[in-house]
């Protein structure tokens, strides 16, 4: 009983700061997802292209990103880029997260594109479509639908990984909770509350994805 | 209309076509037969450049096609193909399947394409299915849509790659009926099939391939009653 009361107090006390930070968390995540999806698409197409050079570039990118920790990538980009151009922590963090996701999303798209029956490509080519037309009109729309479940998974990971940008002092949800935990001497309760925030965000996200997936399957 | 000269095709070390010479006249219906692995499907696919040939040449409508210099997409647009597994686009409705290439490839305007598409669906007996997705169709209906889709490009010739082999027996007839109708209307057709009744009734010429070479090239009557090659005789006794 006493514990619940303490929890309610902590929730109430942290609410203004946490809600404000949630907005920042969602912004970092949104930028990272848009950038990651675009990069993922470009690198997926490079990987399945006929050009050895493009394939190699894509492979190097994916190998480096998947082979190093995200937190190292964030630090590297922040201190690396801010040495050359002035970029605030928010953008450095969001871009790092986007570049990181691009590698994983590229593999999701590549897998989905290659999973489409080769008869689809042959049928579209036999009708006179170019490779580009066939990809855009026939293969990719089907691949995209097939990518939704793994893509949703990746989006959830991104939402949670966005907490790592606290390391370059972006005042997102985890950074604010971290500060609060130290100042209030209630680390257990504070981290429990911030955990609930992420849990709720992920659940909302999952519900939206389910709804979208359902909508895609309505008539097919 | 279609002409192959000294055609060679290998997959790795395996030579599948060993010097094929074949000419198909306008409005002619040529049926390709042979045991599996004889190269008949590969030959058909060469006519649409879905396979790159290693040696020899292919002419379409009197023009030699150079795969290195010409845009193959333009060449393919002139020769339609119907596949064993239909390969309809599952994310598009029946009508969208039919009008896709005319709009994207031939830049036809949408109203024209729709009007023509509906007429073609009428012709294959599927006007009422225009707005459903392929997954709701039977195999025979799918293949008839695939034929309508190929016809929508107004091809100079149509290639059929075992069009009824993936169908339940009771659905074969409706597809063959559409093909027969096309043949009667004067469409140039090359058909790979195991349907001997169709070959006998519809073909102008039957070609038997064996291990990558043509061993029989004759009219249906001679093919069935008096074939020149012992292998052809064996084949006929097996399939009939």
PDB file of N, CA, C and O in Angstrom, chain A residues 39-81:
ATOM      1  N   UNK A  39      17.540   5.607 -45.955  1.00  0.00           N
ATOM      2  CA  UNK A  39      18.848   4.977 -46.148  1.00  0.00           C
ATOM      3  C   UNK A  39      18.696   3.484 -46.404  1.00  0.00           C
ATOM      4  O   UNK A  39      19.373   2.925 -47.268  1.00  0.00           O
ATOM      5  N   UNK A  40      17.784   2.871 -45.666  1.00  0.00           N
ATOM      6  CA  UNK A  40      17.563   1.438 -45.824  1.00  0.00           C
ATOM      7  C   UNK A  40      17.141   1.097 -47.239  1.00  0.00           C
ATOM      8  O   UNK A  40      17.632   0.147 -47.841  1.00  0.00           O
ATOM      9  N   UNK A  41      16.254   1.915 -47.793  1.00  0.00           N
ATOM     10  CA  UNK A  41      15.776   1.690 -49.156  1.00  0.00           C
ATOM     11  C   UNK A  41      16.918   1.839 -50.160  1.00  0.00           C
ATOM     12  O   UNK A  41      17.143   0.983 -51.022  1.00  0.00           O
ATOM     13  N   UNK A  42      17.668   2.932 -50.011  1.00  0.00           N
ATOM     14  CA  UNK A  42      18.786   3.185 -50.939  1.00  0.00           C
ATOM     15  C   UNK A  42      19.812   2.051 -50.876  1.00  0.00           C
ATOM     16  O   UNK A  42      20.225   1.508 -51.907  1.00  0.00           O
ATOM     17  N   UNK A  43      20.191   1.668 -49.665  1.00  0.00           N
ATOM     18  CA  UNK A  43      21.232   0.647 -49.545  1.00  0.00           C
ATOM     19  C   UNK A  43      20.721  -0.743 -49.943  1.00  0.00           C
ATOM     20  O   UNK A  43      21.478  -1.548 -50.469  1.00  0.00           O
ATOM     21  N   UNK A  44      19.431  -0.998 -49.705  1.00  0.00           N
ATOM     22  CA  UNK A  44      18.867  -2.273 -50.156  1.00  0.00           C
ATOM     23  C   UNK A  44      18.938  -2.356 -51.677  1.00  0.00           C
ATOM     24  O   UNK A  44      19.335  -3.375 -52.244  1.00  0.00           O
ATOM     25  N   UNK A  45      18.570  -1.254 -52.357  1.00  0.00           N
ATOM     26  CA  UNK A  45      18.605  -1.248 -53.827  1.00  0.00           C
ATOM     27  C   UNK A  45      20.046  -1.360 -54.325  1.00  0.00           C
ATOM     28  O   UNK A  45      20.316  -2.001 -55.331  1.00  0.00           O
ATOM     29  N   UNK A  46      20.974  -0.721 -53.596  1.00  0.00           N
ATOM     30  CA  UNK A  46      22.388  -0.841 -53.980  1.00  0.00           C
ATOM     31  C   UNK A  46      22.859  -2.283 -53.856  1.00  0.00           C
ATOM     32  O   UNK A  46      23.588  -2.798 -54.685  1.00  0.00           O
ATOM     33  N   UNK A  47      22.403  -2.927 -52.786  1.00  0.00           N
ATOM     34  CA  UNK A  47      22.859  -4.300 -52.555  1.00  0.00           C
ATOM     35  C   UNK A  47      22.349  -5.279 -53.595  1.00  0.00           C
ATOM     36  O   UNK A  47      23.029  -6.250 -53.926  1.00  0.00           O
ATOM     37  N   UNK A  48      21.149  -5.039 -54.121  1.00  0.00           N
ATOM     38  CA  UNK A  48      20.637  -5.970 -55.130  1.00  0.00           C
ATOM     39  C   UNK A  48      20.917  -5.477 -56.546  1.00  0.00           C
ATOM     40  O   UNK A  48      20.498  -6.101 -57.507  1.00  0.00           O
ATOM     41  N   UNK A  49      21.618  -4.345 -56.680  1.00  0.00           N
ATOM     42  CA  UNK A  49      21.909  -3.831 -58.023  1.00  0.00           C
ATOM     43  C   UNK A  49      22.950  -4.716 -58.694  1.00  0.00           C
ATOM     44  O   UNK A  49      23.565  -5.570 -58.065  1.00  0.00           O
ATOM     45  N   UNK A  50      23.123  -4.491 -59.984  1.00  0.00           N
ATOM     46  CA  UNK A  50      24.096  -5.291 -60.733  1.00  0.00           C
ATOM     47  C   UNK A  50      25.510  -4.751 -60.537  1.00  0.00           C
ATOM     48  O   UNK A  50      26.481  -5.438 -60.808  1.00  0.00           O
ATOM     49  N   UNK A  51      25.599  -3.492 -60.086  1.00  0.00           N
ATOM     50  CA  UNK A  51      26.916  -2.860 -59.984  1.00  0.00           C
ATOM     51  C   UNK A  51      27.694  -3.358 -58.772  1.00  0.00           C
ATOM     52  O   UNK A  51      27.230  -3.268 -57.636  1.00  0.00           O
ATOM     53  N   UNK A  52      28.879  -3.886 -59.044  1.00  0.00           N
ATOM     54  CA  UNK A  52      29.743  -4.393 -57.968  1.00  0.00           C
ATOM     55  C   UNK A  52      30.144  -3.263 -57.014  1.00  0.00           C
ATOM     56  O   UNK A  52      30.255  -3.475 -55.804  1.00  0.00           O
ATOM     57  N   UNK A  53      30.370  -2.077 -57.575  1.00  0.00           N
ATOM     58  CA  UNK A  53      30.805  -0.940 -56.751  1.00  0.00           C
ATOM     59  C   UNK A  53      29.720  -0.580 -55.740  1.00  0.00           C
ATOM     60  O   UNK A  53      29.979  -0.443 -54.552  1.00  0.00           O
ATOM     61  N   UNK A  54      28.479  -0.446 -56.240  1.00  0.00           N
ATOM     62  CA  UNK A  54      27.362  -0.110 -55.343  1.00  0.00           C
ATOM     63  C   UNK A  54      27.173  -1.190 -54.283  1.00  0.00           C
ATOM     64  O   UNK A  54      26.965  -0.895 -53.104  1.00  0.00           O
ATOM     65  N   UNK A  55      27.276  -2.442 -54.719  1.00  0.00           N
ATOM     66  CA  UNK A  55      27.140  -3.557 -53.769  1.00  0.00           C
ATOM     67  C   UNK A  55      28.192  -3.450 -52.673  1.00  0.00           C
ATOM     68  O   UNK A  55      27.898  -3.631 -51.485  1.00  0.00           O
ATOM     69  N   UNK A  56      29.420  -3.167 -53.080  1.00  0.00           N
ATOM     70  CA  UNK A  56      30.519  -3.090 -52.112  1.00  0.00           C
ATOM     71  C   UNK A  56      30.304  -1.952 -51.124  1.00  0.00           C
ATOM     72  O   UNK A  56      30.473  -2.133 -49.920  1.00  0.00           O
ATOM     73  N   UNK A  57      29.896  -0.787 -51.645  1.00  0.00           N
ATOM     74  CA  UNK A  57      29.645   0.350 -50.749  1.00  0.00           C
ATOM     75  C   UNK A  57      28.585  -0.029 -49.712  1.00  0.00           C
ATOM     76  O   UNK A  57      28.751   0.196 -48.508  1.00  0.00           O
ATOM     77  N   UNK A  58      27.503  -0.629 -50.202  1.00  0.00           N
ATOM     78  CA  UNK A  58      26.424  -1.018 -49.290  1.00  0.00           C
ATOM     79  C   UNK A  58      26.914  -2.036 -48.259  1.00  0.00           C
ATOM     80  O   UNK A  58      26.588  -1.952 -47.079  1.00  0.00           O
ATOM     81  N   UNK A  59      27.717  -2.983 -48.720  1.00  0.00           N
ATOM     82  CA  UNK A  59      28.229  -3.998 -47.798  1.00  0.00           C
ATOM     83  C   UNK A  59      29.125  -3.399 -46.720  1.00  0.00           C
ATOM     84  O   UNK A  59      29.061  -3.794 -45.557  1.00  0.00           O
ATOM     85  N   UNK A  60      29.966  -2.449 -47.122  1.00  0.00           N
ATOM     86  CA  UNK A  60      30.862  -1.812 -46.151  1.00  0.00           C
ATOM     87  C   UNK A  60      30.033  -1.075 -45.095  1.00  0.00           C
ATOM     88  O   UNK A  60      30.258  -1.226 -43.892  1.00  0.00           O
ATOM     89  N   UNK A  61      29.065  -0.305 -45.566  1.00  0.00           N
ATOM     90  CA  UNK A  61      28.194   0.442 -44.651  1.00  0.00           C
ATOM     91  C   UNK A  61      27.521  -0.504 -43.652  1.00  0.00           C
ATOM     92  O   UNK A  61      27.582  -0.306 -42.430  1.00  0.00           O
ATOM     93  N   UNK A  62      26.906  -1.554 -44.183  1.00  0.00           N
ATOM     94  CA  UNK A  62      26.163  -2.470 -43.315  1.00  0.00           C
ATOM     95  C   UNK A  62      27.102  -3.183 -42.339  1.00  0.00           C
ATOM     96  O   UNK A  62      26.795  -3.327 -41.150  1.00  0.00           O
ATOM     97  N   UNK A  63      28.259  -3.592 -42.828  1.00  0.00           N
ATOM     98  CA  UNK A  63      29.208  -4.297 -41.957  1.00  0.00           C
ATOM     99  C   UNK A  63      29.676  -3.403 -40.809  1.00  0.00           C
ATOM    100  O   UNK A  63      29.700  -3.822 -39.650  1.00  0.00           O
ATOM    101  N   UNK A  64      30.043  -2.162 -41.140  1.00  0.00           N
ATOM    102  CA  UNK A  64      30.539  -1.256 -40.094  1.00  0.00           C
ATOM    103  C   UNK A  64      29.449  -0.955 -39.069  1.00  0.00           C
ATOM    104  O   UNK A  64      29.663  -1.039 -37.861  1.00  0.00           O
ATOM    105  N   UNK A  65      28.261  -0.625 -39.557  1.00  0.00           N
ATOM    106  CA  UNK A  65      27.192  -0.245 -38.632  1.00  0.00           C
ATOM    107  C   UNK A  65      26.775  -1.414 -37.747  1.00  0.00           C
ATOM    108  O   UNK A  65      26.586  -1.267 -36.548  1.00  0.00           O
ATOM    109  N   UNK A  66      26.634  -2.592 -38.367  1.00  0.00           N
ATOM    110  CA  UNK A  66      26.191  -3.734 -37.561  1.00  0.00           C
ATOM    111  C   UNK A  66      27.295  -4.247 -36.647  1.00  0.00           C
ATOM    112  O   UNK A  66      27.027  -4.921 -35.653  1.00  0.00           O
ATOM    113  N   UNK A  67      28.540  -3.908 -36.994  1.00  0.00           N
ATOM    114  CA  UNK A  67      29.663  -4.452 -36.248  1.00  0.00           C
ATOM    115  C   UNK A  67      30.130  -3.580 -35.088  1.00  0.00           C
ATOM    116  O   UNK A  67      31.041  -3.976 -34.355  1.00  0.00           O
ATOM    117  N   UNK A  68      29.536  -2.406 -34.930  1.00  0.00           N
ATOM    118  CA  UNK A  68      29.984  -1.524 -33.837  1.00  0.00           C
ATOM    119  C   UNK A  68      28.793  -1.112 -32.976  1.00  0.00           C
ATOM    120  O   UNK A  68      27.670  -1.039 -33.464  1.00  0.00           O
ATOM    121  N   UNK A  69      29.044  -0.841 -31.691  1.00  0.00           N
ATOM    122  CA  UNK A  69      27.926  -0.488 -30.811  1.00  0.00           C
ATOM    123  C   UNK A  69      27.315   0.861 -31.172  1.00  0.00           C
ATOM    124  O   UNK A  69      28.019   1.787 -31.587  1.00  0.00           O
ATOM    125  N   UNK A  70      26.011   0.950 -31.009  1.00  0.00           N
ATOM    126  CA  UNK A  70      25.296   2.185 -31.308  1.00  0.00           C
ATOM    127  C   UNK A  70      25.853   3.357 -30.497  1.00  0.00           C
ATOM    128  O   UNK A  70      26.010   4.474 -31.008  1.00  0.00           O
ATOM    129  N   UNK A  71      26.173   3.091 -29.248  1.00  0.00           N
ATOM    130  CA  UNK A  71      26.630   4.179 -28.389  1.00  0.00           C
ATOM    131  C   UNK A  71      27.956   4.757 -28.912  1.00  0.00           C
ATOM    132  O   UNK A  71      28.191   5.965 -28.854  1.00  0.00           O
ATOM    133  N   UNK A  72      28.799   3.895 -29.460  1.00  0.00           N
ATOM    134  CA  UNK A  72      30.057   4.358 -30.056  1.00  0.00           C
ATOM    135  C   UNK A  72      29.755   5.208 -31.294  1.00  0.00           C
ATOM    136  O   UNK A  72      30.354   6.258 -31.522  1.00  0.00           O
ATOM    137  N   UNK A  73      28.774   4.756 -32.093  1.00  0.00           N
ATOM    138  CA  UNK A  73      28.398   5.504 -33.297  1.00  0.00           C
ATOM    139  C   UNK A  73      27.865   6.891 -32.935  1.00  0.00           C
ATOM    140  O   UNK A  73      28.181   7.883 -33.602  1.00  0.00           O
ATOM    141  N   UNK A  74      27.081   6.961 -31.867  1.00  0.00           N
ATOM    142  CA  UNK A  74      26.525   8.253 -31.442  1.00  0.00           C
ATOM    143  C   UNK A  74      27.652   9.203 -31.033  1.00  0.00           C
ATOM    144  O   UNK A  74      27.719  10.354 -31.493  1.00  0.00           O
ATOM    145  N   UNK A  75      28.556   8.697 -30.206  1.00  0.00           N
ATOM    146  CA  UNK A  75      29.681   9.523 -29.741  1.00  0.00           C
ATOM    147  C   UNK A  75      30.557   9.945 -30.912  1.00  0.00           C
ATOM    148  O   UNK A  75      30.974  11.093 -31.030  1.00  0.00           O
ATOM    149  N   UNK A  76      30.835   8.991 -31.786  1.00  0.00           N
ATOM    150  CA  UNK A  76      31.697   9.255 -32.934  1.00  0.00           C
ATOM    151  C   UNK A  76      31.096  10.349 -33.809  1.00  0.00           C
ATOM    152  O   UNK A  76      31.771  11.299 -34.192  1.00  0.00           O
ATOM    153  N   UNK A  77      29.801  10.221 -34.079  1.00  0.00           N
ATOM    154  CA  UNK A  77      29.156  11.202 -34.948  1.00  0.00           C
ATOM    155  C   UNK A  77      29.092  12.566 -34.275  1.00  0.00           C
ATOM    156  O   UNK A  77      29.367  13.601 -34.899  1.00  0.00           O
ATOM    157  N   UNK A  78      28.778  12.566 -33.010  1.00  0.00           N
ATOM    158  CA  UNK A  78      28.637  13.840 -32.290  1.00  0.00           C
ATOM    159  C   UNK A  78      29.959  14.587 -32.259  1.00  0.00           C
ATOM    160  O   UNK A  78      30.056  15.744 -32.664  1.00  0.00           O
ATOM    161  N   UNK A  79      30.998  13.893 -31.819  1.00  0.00           N
ATOM    162  CA  UNK A  79      32.291  14.589 -31.709  1.00  0.00           C
ATOM    163  C   UNK A  79      32.978  14.714 -33.060  1.00  0.00           C
ATOM    164  O   UNK A  79      33.733  15.643 -33.293  1.00  0.00           O
ATOM    165  N   UNK A  80      32.687  13.768 -33.941  1.00  0.00           N
ATOM    166  CA  UNK A  80      33.278  13.829 -35.278  1.00  0.00           C
ATOM    167  C   UNK A  80      32.673  14.961 -36.091  1.00  0.00           C
ATOM    168  O   UNK A  80      33.373  15.801 -36.647  1.00  0.00           O
ATOM    169  N   UNK A  81      31.352  15.018 -36.129  1.00  0.00           N
ATOM    170  CA  UNK A  81      30.692  15.989 -37.009  1.00  0.00           C
ATOM    171  C   UNK A  81      30.743  17.397 -36.422  1.00  0.00           C
ATOM    172  O   UNK A  81      30.977  18.366 -37.142  1.00  0.00           O
TER     173      UNK A  81
END
